[in-house]
Coordinates of N, CA and C in Angstrom, one line a residue:
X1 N 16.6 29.4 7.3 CA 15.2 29.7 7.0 C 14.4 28.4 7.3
X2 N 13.2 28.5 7.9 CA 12.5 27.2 7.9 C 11.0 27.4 7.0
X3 N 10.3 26.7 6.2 CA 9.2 26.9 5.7 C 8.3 25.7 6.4
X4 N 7.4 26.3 6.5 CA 6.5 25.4 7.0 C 5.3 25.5 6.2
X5 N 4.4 23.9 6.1 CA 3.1 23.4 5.0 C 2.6 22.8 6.0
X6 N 1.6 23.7 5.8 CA 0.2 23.0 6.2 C -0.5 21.8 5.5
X7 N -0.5 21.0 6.0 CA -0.3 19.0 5.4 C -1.8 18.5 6.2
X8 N -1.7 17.3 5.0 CA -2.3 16.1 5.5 C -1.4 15.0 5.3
X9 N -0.6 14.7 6.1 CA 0.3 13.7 6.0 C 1.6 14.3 5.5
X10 N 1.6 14.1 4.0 CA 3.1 14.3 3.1 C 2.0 15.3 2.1
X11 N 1.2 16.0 2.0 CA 0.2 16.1 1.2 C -0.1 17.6 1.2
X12 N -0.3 19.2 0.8 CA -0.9 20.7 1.3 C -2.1 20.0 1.6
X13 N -2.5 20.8 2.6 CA -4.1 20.7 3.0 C -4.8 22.1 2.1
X14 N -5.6 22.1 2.1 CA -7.0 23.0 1.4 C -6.9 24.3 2.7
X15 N -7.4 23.7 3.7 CA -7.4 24.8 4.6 C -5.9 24.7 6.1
X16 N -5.8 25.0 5.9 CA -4.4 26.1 7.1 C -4.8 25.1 8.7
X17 N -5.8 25.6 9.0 CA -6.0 25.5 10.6 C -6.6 24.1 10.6
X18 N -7.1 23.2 10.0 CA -7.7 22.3 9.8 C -6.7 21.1 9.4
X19 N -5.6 21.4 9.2 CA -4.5 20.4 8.1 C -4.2 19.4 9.8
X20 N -4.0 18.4 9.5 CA -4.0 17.5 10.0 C -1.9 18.3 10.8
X21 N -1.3 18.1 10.6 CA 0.3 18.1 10.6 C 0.5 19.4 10.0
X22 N 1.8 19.6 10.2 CA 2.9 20.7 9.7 C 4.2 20.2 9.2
X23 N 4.2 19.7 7.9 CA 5.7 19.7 8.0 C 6.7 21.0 8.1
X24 N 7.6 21.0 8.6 CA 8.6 22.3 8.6 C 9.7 21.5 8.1
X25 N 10.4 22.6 7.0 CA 11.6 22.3 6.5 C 12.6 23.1 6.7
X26 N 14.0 23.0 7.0 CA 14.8 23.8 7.6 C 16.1 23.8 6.3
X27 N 16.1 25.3 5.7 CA 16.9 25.5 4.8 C 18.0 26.3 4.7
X28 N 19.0 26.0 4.0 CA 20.7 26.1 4.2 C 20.9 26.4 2.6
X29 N 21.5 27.7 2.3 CA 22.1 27.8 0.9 C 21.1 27.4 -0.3
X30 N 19.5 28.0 0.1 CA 18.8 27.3 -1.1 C 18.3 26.0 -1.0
X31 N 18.8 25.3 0.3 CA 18.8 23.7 -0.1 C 18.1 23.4 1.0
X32 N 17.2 22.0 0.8 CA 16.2 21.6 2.2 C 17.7 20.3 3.2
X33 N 17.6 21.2 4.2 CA 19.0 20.3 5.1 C 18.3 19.5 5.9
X34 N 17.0 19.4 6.5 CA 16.2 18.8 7.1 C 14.7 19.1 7.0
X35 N 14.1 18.2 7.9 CA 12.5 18.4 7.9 C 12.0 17.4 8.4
X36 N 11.0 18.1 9.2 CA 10.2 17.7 10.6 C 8.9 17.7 10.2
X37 N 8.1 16.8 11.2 CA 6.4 16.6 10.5 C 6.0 17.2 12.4
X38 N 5.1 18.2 12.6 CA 4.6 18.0 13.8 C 2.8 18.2 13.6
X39 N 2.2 17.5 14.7 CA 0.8 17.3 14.7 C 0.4 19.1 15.1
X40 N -0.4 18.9 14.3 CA -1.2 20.7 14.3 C -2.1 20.5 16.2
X41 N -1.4 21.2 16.6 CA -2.0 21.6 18.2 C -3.3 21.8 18.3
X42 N -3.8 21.9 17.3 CA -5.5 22.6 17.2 C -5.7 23.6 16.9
X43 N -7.1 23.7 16.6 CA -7.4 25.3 15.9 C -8.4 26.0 16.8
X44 N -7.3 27.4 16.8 CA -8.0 28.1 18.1 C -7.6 29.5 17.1
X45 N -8.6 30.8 17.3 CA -8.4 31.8 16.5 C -7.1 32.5 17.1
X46 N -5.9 32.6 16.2 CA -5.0 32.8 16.7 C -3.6 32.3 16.6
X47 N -4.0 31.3 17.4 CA -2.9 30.5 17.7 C -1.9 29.7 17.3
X48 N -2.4 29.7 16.0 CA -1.2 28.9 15.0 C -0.5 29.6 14.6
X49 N -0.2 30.6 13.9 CA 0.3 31.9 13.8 C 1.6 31.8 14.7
X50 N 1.2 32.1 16.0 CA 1.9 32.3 16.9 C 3.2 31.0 17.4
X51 N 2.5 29.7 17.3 CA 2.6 28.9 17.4 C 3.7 28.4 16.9
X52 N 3.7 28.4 14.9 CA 5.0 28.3 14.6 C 5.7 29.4 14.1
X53 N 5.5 31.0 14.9 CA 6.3 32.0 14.9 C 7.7 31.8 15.9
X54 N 6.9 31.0 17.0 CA 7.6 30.5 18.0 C 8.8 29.6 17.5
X55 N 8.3 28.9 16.6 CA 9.2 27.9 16.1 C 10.4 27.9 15.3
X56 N 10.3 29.5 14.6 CA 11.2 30.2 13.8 C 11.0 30.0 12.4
X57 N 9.7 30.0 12.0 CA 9.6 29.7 10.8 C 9.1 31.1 9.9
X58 N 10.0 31.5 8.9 CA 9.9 32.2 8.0 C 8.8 32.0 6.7
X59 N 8.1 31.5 6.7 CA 7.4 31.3 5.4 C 6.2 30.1 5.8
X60 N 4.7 30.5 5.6 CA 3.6 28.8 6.0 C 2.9 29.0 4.0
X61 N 3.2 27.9 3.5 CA 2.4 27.2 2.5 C 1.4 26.7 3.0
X62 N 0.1 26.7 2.3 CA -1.0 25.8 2.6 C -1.9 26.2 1.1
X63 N -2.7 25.5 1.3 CA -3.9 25.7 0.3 C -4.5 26.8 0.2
X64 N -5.3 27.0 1.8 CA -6.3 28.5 1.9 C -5.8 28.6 3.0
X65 N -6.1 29.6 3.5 CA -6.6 30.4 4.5 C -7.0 31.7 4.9
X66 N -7.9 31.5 6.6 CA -8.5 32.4 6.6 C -7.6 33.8 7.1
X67 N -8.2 35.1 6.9 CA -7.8 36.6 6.6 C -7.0 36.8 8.5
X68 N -7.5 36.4 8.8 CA -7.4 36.5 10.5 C -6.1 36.0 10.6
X69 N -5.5 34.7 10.5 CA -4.1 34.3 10.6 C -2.9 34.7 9.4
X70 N -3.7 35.5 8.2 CA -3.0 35.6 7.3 C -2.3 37.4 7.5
X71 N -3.1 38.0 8.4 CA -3.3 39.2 9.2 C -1.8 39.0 10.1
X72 N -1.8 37.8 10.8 CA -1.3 37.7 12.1 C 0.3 37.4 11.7
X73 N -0.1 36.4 10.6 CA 1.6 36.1 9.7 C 2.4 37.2 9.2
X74 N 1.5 38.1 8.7 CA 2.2 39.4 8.4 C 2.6 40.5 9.0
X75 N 2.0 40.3 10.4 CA 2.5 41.3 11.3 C 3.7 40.9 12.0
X76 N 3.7 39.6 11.8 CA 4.9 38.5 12.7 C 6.0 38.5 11.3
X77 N 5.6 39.1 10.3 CA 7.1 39.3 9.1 C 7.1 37.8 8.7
X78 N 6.1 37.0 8.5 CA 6.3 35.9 7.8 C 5.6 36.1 6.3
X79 N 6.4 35.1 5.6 CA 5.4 35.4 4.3 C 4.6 34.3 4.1
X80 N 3.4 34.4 3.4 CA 2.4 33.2 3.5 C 1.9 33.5 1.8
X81 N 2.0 31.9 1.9 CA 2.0 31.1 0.3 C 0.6 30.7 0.7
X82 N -0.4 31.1 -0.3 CA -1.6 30.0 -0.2 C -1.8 29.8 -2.0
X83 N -2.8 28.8 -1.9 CA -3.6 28.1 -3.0 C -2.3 27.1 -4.0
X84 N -1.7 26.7 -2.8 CA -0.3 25.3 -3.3 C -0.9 24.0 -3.0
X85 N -0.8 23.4 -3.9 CA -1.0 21.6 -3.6 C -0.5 20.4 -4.1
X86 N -0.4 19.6 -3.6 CA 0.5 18.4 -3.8 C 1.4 18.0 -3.1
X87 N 2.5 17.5 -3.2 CA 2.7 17.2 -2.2 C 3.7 18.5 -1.2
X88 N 3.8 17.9 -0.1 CA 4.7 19.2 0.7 C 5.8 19.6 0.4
X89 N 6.6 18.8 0.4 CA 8.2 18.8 0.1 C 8.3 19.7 -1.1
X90 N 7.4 19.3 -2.4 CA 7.5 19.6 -3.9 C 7.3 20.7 -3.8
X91 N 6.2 20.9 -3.0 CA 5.7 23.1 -2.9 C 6.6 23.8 -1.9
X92 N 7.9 23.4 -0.9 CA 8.9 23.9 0.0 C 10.1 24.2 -1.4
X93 N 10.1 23.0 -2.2 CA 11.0 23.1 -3.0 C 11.1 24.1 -4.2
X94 N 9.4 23.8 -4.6 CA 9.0 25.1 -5.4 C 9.1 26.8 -4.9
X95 N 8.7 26.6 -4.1 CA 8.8 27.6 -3.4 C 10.5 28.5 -3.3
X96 N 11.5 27.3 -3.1 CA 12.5 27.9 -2.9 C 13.4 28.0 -4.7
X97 N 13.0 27.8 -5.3 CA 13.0 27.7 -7.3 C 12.2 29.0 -7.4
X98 N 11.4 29.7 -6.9 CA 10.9 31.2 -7.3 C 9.7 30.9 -8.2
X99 N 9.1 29.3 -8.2 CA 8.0 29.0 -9.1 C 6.5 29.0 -8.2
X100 N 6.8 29.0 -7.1 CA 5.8 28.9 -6.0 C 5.2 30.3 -6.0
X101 N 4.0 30.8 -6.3 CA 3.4 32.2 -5.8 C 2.1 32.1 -5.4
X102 N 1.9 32.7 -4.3 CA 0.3 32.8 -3.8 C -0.5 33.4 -5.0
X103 N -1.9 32.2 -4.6 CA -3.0 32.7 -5.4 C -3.6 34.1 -4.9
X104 N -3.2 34.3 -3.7 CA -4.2 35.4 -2.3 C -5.5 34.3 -2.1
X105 N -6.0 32.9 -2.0 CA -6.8 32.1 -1.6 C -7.1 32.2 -0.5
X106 N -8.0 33.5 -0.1 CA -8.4 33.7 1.6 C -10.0 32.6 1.5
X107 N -10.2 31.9 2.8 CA -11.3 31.5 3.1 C -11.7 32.7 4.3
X108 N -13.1 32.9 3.6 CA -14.0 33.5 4.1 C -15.2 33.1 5.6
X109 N -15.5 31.8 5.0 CA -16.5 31.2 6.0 C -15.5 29.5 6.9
X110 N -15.5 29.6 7.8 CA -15.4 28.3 8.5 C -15.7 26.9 8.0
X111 N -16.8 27.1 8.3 CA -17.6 26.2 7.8 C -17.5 25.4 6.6
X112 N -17.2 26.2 6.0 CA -17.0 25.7 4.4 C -15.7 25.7 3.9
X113 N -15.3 25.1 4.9 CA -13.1 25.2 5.0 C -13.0 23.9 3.9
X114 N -13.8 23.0 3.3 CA -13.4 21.7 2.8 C -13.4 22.7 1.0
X115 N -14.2 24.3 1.1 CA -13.8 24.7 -0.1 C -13.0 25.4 -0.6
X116 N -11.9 25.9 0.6 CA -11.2 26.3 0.8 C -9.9 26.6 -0.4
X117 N -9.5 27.2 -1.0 CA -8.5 26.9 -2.4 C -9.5 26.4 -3.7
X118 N -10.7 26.7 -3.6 CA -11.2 26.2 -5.2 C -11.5 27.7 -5.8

């Protein structure tokens, strides 16, 4: 299984398509066996989704996001964690402890991605 967070550094980002990086963690028996940081390609409607569907990832944490990619993860059979923060690892880890659950924190407007998760 791999989970992937939408980051600012080591950090959830607030909004999804805007996060600076991706960490992805790649998991064995419950347990994190590795984990990768990659730079977020850019935000194009769509494409991230796809992006790290490609990459085999089962599961995206982040803060918010918008209805459009959250649309696109569920048709692709990923499950998406939103309104998690702190650091990344701790919300991959929570996550795999059964303590992690989406708020449903959809962002609505663009523009106002910095309010993304309040």
């Amino acid at each position: 299984m791999k989970i992937a967070v939408a980051s600012e550094n080591e950090m959830v980002t607030e909004h999804f398509g805007h996060c600076k990086n991706f960490n992805i963690f790649e998991v064995e028996n419950n347990q994190i066996v590795k984990n990768e940081s990659i730079p977020n390609p850019g935000h194009r409607p769509g494409f991230l989704p796809n992006f790290l569907n490609d990459r085999g990832v089962n599961v995206i944490i982040s803060g918010g996001m918008g209805g459009g990619a959250i649309d696109i993860f569920n048709e692709k059979g990923i499950e998406v964690i939103v309104g998690a923060g702190g650091q990344a690892k701790a919300a991959a880890e929570q996550y795999l402890q059964g303590t992690l659950k989406s708020t449903g924190s959809v962002c609505h407007e663009h523009q106002h991605h910095d309010e993304c998760g309040n």
